[in-house]
PDB file of C-alpha atoms in Angstrom:
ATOM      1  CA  UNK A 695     -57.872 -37.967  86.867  1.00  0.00           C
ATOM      2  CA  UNK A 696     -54.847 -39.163  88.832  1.00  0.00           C
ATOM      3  CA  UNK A 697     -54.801 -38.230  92.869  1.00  0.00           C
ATOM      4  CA  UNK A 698     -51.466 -38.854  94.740  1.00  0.00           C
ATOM      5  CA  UNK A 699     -51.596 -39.744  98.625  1.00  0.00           C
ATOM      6  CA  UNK A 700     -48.394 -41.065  99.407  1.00  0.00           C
ATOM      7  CA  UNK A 701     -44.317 -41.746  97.977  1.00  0.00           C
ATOM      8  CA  UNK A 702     -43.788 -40.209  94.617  1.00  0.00           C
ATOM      9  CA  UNK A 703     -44.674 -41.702  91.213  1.00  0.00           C
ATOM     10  CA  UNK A 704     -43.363 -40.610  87.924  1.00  0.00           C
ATOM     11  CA  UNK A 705     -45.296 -39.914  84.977  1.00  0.00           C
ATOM     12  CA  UNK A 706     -43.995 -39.641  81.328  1.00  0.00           C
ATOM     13  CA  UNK A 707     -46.746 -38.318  79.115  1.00  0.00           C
ATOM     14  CA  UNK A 708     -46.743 -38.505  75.491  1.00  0.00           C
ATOM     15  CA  UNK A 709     -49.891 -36.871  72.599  1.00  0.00           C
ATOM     16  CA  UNK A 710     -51.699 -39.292  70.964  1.00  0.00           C
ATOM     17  CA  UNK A 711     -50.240 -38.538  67.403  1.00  0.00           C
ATOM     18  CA  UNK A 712     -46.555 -39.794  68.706  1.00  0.00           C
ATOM     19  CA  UNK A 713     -47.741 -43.403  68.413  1.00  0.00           C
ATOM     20  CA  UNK A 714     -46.026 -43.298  64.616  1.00  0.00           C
ATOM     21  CA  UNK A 715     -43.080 -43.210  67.239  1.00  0.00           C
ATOM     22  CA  UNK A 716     -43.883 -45.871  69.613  1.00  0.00           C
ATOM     23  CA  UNK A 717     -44.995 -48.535  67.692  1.00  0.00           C
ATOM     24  CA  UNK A 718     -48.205 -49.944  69.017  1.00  0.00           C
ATOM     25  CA  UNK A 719     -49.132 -53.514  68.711  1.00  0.00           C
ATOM     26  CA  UNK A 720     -51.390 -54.659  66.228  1.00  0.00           C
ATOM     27  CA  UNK A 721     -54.928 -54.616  67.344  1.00  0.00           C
ATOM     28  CA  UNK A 722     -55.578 -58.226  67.115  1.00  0.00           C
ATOM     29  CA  UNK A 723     -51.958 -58.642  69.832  1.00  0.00           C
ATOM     30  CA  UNK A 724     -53.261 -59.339  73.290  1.00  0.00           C
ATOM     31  CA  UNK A 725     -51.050 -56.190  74.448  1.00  0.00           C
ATOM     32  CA  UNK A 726     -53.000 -54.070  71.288  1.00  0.00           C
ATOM     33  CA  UNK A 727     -53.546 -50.956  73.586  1.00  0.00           C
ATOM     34  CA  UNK A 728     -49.517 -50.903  74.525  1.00  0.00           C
ATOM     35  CA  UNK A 729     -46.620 -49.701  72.501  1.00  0.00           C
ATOM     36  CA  UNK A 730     -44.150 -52.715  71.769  1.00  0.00           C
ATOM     37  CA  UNK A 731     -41.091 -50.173  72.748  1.00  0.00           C
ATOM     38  CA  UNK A 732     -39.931 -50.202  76.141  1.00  0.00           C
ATOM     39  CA  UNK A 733     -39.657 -47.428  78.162  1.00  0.00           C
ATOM     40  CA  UNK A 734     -36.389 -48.637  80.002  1.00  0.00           C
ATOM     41  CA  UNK A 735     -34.284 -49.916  77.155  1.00  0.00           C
ATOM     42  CA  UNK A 736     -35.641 -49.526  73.530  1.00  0.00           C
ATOM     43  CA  UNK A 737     -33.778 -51.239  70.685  1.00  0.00           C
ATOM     44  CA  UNK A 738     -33.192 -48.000  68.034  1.00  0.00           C
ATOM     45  CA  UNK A 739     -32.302 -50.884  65.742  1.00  0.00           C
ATOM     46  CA  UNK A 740     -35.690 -52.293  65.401  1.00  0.00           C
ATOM     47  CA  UNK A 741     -37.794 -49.038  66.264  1.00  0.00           C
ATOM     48  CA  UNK A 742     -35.598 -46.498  64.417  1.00  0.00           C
ATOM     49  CA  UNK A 743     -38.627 -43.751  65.363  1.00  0.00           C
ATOM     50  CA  UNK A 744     -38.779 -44.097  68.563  1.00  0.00           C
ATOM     51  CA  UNK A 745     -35.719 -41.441  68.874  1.00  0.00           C
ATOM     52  CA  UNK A 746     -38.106 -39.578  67.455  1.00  0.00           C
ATOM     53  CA  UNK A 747     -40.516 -39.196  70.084  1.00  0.00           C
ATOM     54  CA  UNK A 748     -41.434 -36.350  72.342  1.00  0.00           C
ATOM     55  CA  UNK A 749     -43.010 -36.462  75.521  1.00  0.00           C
ATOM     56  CA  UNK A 750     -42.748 -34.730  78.796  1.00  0.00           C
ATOM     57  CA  UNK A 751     -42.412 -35.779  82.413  1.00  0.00           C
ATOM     58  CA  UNK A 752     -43.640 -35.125  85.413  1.00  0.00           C
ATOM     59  CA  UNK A 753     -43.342 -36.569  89.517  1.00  0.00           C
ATOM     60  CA  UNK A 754     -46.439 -36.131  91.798  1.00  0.00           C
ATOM     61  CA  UNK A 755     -45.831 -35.779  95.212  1.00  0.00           C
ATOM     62  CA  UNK A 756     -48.437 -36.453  97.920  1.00  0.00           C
ATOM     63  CA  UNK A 757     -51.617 -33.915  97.226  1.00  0.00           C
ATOM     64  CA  UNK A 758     -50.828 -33.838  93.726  1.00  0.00           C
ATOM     65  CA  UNK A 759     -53.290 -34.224  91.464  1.00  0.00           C
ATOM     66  CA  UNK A 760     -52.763 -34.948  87.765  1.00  0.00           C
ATOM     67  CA  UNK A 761     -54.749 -35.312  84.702  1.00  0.00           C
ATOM     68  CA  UNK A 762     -54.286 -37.631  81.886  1.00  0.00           C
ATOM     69  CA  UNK A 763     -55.774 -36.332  78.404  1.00  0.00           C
ATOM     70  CA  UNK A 764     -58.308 -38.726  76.558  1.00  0.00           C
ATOM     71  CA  UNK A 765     -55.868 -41.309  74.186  1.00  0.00           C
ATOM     72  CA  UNK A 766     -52.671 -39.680  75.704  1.00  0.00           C
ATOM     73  CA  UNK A 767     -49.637 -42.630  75.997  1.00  0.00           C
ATOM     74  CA  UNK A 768     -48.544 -42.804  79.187  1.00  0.00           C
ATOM     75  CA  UNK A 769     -46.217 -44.411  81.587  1.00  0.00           C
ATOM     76  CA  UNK A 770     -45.727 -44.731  85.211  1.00  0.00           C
ATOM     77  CA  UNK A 771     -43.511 -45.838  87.792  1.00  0.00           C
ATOM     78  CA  UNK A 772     -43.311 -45.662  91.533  1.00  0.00           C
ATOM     79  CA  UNK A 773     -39.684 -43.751  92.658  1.00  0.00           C
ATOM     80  CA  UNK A 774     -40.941 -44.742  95.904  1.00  0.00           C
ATOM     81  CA  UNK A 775     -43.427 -46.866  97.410  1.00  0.00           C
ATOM     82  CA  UNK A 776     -46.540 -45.077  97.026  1.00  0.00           C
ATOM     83  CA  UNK A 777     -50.331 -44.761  97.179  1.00  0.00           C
ATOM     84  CA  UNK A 778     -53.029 -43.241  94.510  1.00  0.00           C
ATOM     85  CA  UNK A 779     -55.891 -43.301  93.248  1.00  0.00           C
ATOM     86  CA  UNK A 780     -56.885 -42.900  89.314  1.00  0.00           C
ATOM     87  CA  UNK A 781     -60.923 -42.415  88.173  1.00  0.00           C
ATOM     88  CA  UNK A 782     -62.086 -42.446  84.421  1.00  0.00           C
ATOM     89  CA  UNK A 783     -64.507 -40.150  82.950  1.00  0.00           C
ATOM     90  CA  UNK A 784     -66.266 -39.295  79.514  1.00  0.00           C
ATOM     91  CA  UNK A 785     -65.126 -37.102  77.282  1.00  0.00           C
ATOM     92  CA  UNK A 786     -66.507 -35.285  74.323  1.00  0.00           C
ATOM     93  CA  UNK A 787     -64.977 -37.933  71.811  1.00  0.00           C
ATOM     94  CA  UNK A 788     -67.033 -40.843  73.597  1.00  0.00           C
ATOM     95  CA  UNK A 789     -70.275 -40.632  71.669  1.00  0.00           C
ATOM     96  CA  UNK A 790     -68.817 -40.467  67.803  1.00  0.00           C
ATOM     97  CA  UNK A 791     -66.132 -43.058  69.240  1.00  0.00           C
ATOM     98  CA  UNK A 792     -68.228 -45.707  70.232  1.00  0.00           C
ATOM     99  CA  UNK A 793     -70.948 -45.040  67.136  1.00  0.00           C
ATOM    100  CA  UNK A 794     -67.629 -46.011  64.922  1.00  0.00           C
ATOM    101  CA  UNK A 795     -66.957 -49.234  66.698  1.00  0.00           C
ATOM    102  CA  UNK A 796     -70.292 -50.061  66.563  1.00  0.00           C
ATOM    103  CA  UNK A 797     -71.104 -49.506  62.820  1.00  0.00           C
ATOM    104  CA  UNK A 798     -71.978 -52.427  60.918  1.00  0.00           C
ATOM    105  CA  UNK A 799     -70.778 -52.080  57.600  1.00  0.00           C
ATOM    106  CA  UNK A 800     -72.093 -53.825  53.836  1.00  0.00           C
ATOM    107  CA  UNK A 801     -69.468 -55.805  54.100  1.00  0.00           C
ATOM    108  CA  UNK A 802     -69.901 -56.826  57.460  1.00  0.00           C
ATOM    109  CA  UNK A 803     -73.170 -57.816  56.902  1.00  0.00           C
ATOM    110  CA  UNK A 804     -72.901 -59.634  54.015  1.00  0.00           C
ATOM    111  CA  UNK A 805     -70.019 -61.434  55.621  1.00  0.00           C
ATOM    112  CA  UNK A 806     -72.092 -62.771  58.254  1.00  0.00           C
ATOM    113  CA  UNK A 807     -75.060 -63.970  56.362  1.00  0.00           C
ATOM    114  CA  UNK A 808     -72.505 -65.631  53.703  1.00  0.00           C
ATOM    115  CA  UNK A 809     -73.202 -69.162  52.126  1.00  0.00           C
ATOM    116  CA  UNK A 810     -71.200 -69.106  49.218  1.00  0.00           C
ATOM    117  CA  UNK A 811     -67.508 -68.615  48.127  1.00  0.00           C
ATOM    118  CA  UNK A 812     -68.515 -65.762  45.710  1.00  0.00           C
ATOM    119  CA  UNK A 813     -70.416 -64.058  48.698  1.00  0.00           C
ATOM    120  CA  UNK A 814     -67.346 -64.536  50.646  1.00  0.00           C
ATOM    121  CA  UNK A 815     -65.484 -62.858  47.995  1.00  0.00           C
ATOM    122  CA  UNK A 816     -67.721 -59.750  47.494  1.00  0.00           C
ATOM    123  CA  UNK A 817     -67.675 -58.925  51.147  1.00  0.00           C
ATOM    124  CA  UNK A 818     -64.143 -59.205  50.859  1.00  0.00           C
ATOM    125  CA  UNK A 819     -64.120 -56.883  47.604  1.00  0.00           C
ATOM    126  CA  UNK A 820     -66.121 -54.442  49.130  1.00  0.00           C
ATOM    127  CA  UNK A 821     -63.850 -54.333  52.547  1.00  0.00           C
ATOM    128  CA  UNK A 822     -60.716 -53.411  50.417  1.00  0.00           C
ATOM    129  CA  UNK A 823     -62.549 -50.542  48.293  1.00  0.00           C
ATOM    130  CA  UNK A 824     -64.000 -49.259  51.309  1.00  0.00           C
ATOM    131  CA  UNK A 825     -60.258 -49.151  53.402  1.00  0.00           C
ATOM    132  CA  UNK A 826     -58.543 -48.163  49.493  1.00  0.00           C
ATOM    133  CA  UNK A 827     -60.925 -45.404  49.336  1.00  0.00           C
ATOM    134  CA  UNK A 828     -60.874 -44.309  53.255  1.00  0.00           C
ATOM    135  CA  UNK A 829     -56.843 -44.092  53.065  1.00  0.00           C
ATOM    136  CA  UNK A 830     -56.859 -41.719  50.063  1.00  0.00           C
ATOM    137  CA  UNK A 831     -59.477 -39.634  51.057  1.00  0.00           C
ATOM    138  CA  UNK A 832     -57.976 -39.029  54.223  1.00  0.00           C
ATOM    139  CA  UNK A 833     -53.977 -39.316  53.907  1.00  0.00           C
ATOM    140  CA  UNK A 834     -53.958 -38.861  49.957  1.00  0.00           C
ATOM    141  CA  UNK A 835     -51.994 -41.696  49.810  1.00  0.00           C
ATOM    142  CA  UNK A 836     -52.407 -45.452  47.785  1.00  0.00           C
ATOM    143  CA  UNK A 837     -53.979 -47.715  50.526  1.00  0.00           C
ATOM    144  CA  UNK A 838     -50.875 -50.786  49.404  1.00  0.00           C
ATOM    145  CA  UNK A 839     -48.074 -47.708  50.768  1.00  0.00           C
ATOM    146  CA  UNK A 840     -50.162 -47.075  53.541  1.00  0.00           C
ATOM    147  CA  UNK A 841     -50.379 -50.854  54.668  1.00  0.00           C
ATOM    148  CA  UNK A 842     -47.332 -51.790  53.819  1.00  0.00           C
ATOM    149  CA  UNK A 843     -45.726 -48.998  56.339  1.00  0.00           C
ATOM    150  CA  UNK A 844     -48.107 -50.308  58.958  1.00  0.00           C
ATOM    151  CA  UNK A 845     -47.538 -53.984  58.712  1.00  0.00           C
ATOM    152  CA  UNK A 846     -43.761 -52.842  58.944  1.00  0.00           C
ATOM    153  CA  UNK A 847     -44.386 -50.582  62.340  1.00  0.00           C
ATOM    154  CA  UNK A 848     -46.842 -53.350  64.140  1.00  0.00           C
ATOM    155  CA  UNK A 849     -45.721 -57.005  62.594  1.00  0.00           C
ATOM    156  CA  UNK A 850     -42.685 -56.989  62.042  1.00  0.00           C
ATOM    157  CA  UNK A 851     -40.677 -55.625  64.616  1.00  0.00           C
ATOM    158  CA  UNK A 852     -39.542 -58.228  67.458  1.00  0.00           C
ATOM    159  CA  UNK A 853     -40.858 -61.017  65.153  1.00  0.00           C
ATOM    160  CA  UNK A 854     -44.781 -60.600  65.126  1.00  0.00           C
ATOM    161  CA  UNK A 855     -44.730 -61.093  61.645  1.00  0.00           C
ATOM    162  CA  UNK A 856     -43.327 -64.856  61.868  1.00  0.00           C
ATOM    163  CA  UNK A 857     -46.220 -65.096  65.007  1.00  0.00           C
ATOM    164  CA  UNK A 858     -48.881 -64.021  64.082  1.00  0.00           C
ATOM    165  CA  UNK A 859     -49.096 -64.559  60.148  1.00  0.00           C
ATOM    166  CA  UNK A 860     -51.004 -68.159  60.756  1.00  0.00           C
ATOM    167  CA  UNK A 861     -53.691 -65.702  61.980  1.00  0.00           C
ATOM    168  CA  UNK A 862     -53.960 -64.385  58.434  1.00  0.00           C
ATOM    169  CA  UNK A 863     -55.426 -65.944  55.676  1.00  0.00           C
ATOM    170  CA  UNK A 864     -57.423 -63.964  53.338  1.00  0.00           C
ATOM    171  CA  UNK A 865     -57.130 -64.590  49.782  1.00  0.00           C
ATOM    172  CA  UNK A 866     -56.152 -61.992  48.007  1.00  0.00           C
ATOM    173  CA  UNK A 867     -58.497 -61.031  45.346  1.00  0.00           C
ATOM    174  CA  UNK A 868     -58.854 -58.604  41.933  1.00  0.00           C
ATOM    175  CA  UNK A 869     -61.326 -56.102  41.701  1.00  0.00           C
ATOM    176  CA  UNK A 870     -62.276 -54.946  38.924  1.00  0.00           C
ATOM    177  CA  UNK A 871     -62.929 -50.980  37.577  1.00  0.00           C
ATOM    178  CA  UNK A 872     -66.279 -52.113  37.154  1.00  0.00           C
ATOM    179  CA  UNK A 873     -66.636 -54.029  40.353  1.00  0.00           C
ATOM    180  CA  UNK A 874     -65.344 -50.935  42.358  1.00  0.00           C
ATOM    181  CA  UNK A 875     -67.117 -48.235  40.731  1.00  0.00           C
ATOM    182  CA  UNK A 876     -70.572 -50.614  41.131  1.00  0.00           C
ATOM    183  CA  UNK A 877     -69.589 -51.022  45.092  1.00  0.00           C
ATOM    184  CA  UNK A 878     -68.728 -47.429  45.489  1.00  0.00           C
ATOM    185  CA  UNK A 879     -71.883 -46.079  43.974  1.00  0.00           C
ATOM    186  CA  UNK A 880     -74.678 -48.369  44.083  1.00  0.00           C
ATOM    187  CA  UNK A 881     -73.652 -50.573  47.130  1.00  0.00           C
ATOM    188  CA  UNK A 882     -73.038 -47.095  49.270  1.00  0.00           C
ATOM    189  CA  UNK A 883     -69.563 -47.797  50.042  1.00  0.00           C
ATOM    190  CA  UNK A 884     -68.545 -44.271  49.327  1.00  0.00           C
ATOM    191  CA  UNK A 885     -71.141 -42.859  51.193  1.00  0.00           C
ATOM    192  CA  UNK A 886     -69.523 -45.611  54.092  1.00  0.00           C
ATOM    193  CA  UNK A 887     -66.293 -44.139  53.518  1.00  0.00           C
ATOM    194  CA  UNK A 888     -67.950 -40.393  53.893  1.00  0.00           C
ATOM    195  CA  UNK A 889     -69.604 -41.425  57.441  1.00  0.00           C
ATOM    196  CA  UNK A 890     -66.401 -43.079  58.643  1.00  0.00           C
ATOM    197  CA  UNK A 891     -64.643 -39.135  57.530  1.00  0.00           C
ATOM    198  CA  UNK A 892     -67.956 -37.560  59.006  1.00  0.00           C
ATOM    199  CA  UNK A 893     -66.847 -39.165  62.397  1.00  0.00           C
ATOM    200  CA  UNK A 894     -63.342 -39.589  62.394  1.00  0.00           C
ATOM    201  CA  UNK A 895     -63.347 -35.658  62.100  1.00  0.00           C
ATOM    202  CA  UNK A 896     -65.764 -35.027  65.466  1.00  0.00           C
ATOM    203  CA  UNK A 897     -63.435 -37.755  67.001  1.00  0.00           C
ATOM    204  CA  UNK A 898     -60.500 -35.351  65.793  1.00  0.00           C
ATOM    205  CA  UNK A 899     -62.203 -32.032  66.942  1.00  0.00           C
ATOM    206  CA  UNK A 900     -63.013 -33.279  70.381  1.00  0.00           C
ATOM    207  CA  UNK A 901     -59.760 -34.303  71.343  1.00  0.00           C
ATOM    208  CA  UNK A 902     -57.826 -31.251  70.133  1.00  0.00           C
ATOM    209  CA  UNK A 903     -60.133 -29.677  72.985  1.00  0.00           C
ATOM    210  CA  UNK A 904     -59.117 -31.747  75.411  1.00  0.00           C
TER     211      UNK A 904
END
């Protein structure tokens, strides 16, 4: 919740699924919660979607109050000088939201309590069958189309890719049919990938209340 004193501020709102059209940094960017287009001047030659994108504005005057949606993009700006105050609260989405950042997965742990190459390489394994399998299951797409569009929208645009590709250096590895049926079935990575849709869909539900 947003509460205006004093001066008038502006407020440009847009829903959370219009970040296909503003282009948010990659998670690992220290700006990862921002969108790399700028509100001001945006370059339509390096974020061709970003014409694309709908959002709606709105200027508070003094005894305005406005509020901001859970995961809604935002910008502001004072027209004039100006005073406000802005308070967070929970929303429904909290609970499954924080239970999916804090899920360890196989991977994960097998990862951490690695002390060989080849159980460097099964964690590995098992991380791309789980994301190969999460992608179709939820988009119906191949996970390689998927990633490739995303490395596209959040690397490569104002040179990110040239920046930050020292910061990545997994080998790239084969699995098998074998390998990933084994790690789907008796290594519980499907039933991973059916908890991740489990939440992701209260996540989903919660918001469209909002």
């Amino acid at each position: 919740m947003f509460v205006h004193y004093n001066g008038t501020k502006r407020f440009v709102l847009w829903h959370p699924k219009e970040y296909v059209h503003l282009y948010p940094y990659p998670r690992i960017h220290p700006s990862w919660h921002k969108a790399q287009t700028s509100f001001e001047k945006t370059d339509l030659f390096v974020f061709p979607a970003a014409r694309k994108a709908r959002g709606m504005s709105i200027d508070l005057q003094p005894g305005d109050a406005l509020f901001i949606p859970p995961c809604w993009w935002h910008h502001v700006e004072s027209v004039t000088p100006s005073v406000s105050m802005a308070t967070w609260s929970q929303f429904g989405a909290s609970q499954p939201i924080r239970q999916l950042y804090h899920t360890e997965f196989s991977w994960q742990k097998i990862w951490k309590a690695r002390k060989t190459e080849s159980h460097a390489q099964q964690a590995i394994k098992m991380m791309n069958v789980y994301l190969d399998q999460l992608i179709y299951e939820l988009l119906l797409v191949d996970s390689t189309t998927f990633i490739s569009k995303l490395i596209n929208s959040r690397w490569s645009a104002n040179g990110l890719k040239k920046i930050t590709a020292p910061l990545v250096d997994i080998k790239c590895v084969v699995v098998t049919v074998d390998e990933r049926k084994n790690m789907l079935s008796s290594f519980g990575v499907l039933k991973e990938v059916r908890d991740t849709i489990q939440l992701l869909n209260s996540i989903f539900r919660e918001m469209d209340k909002e």
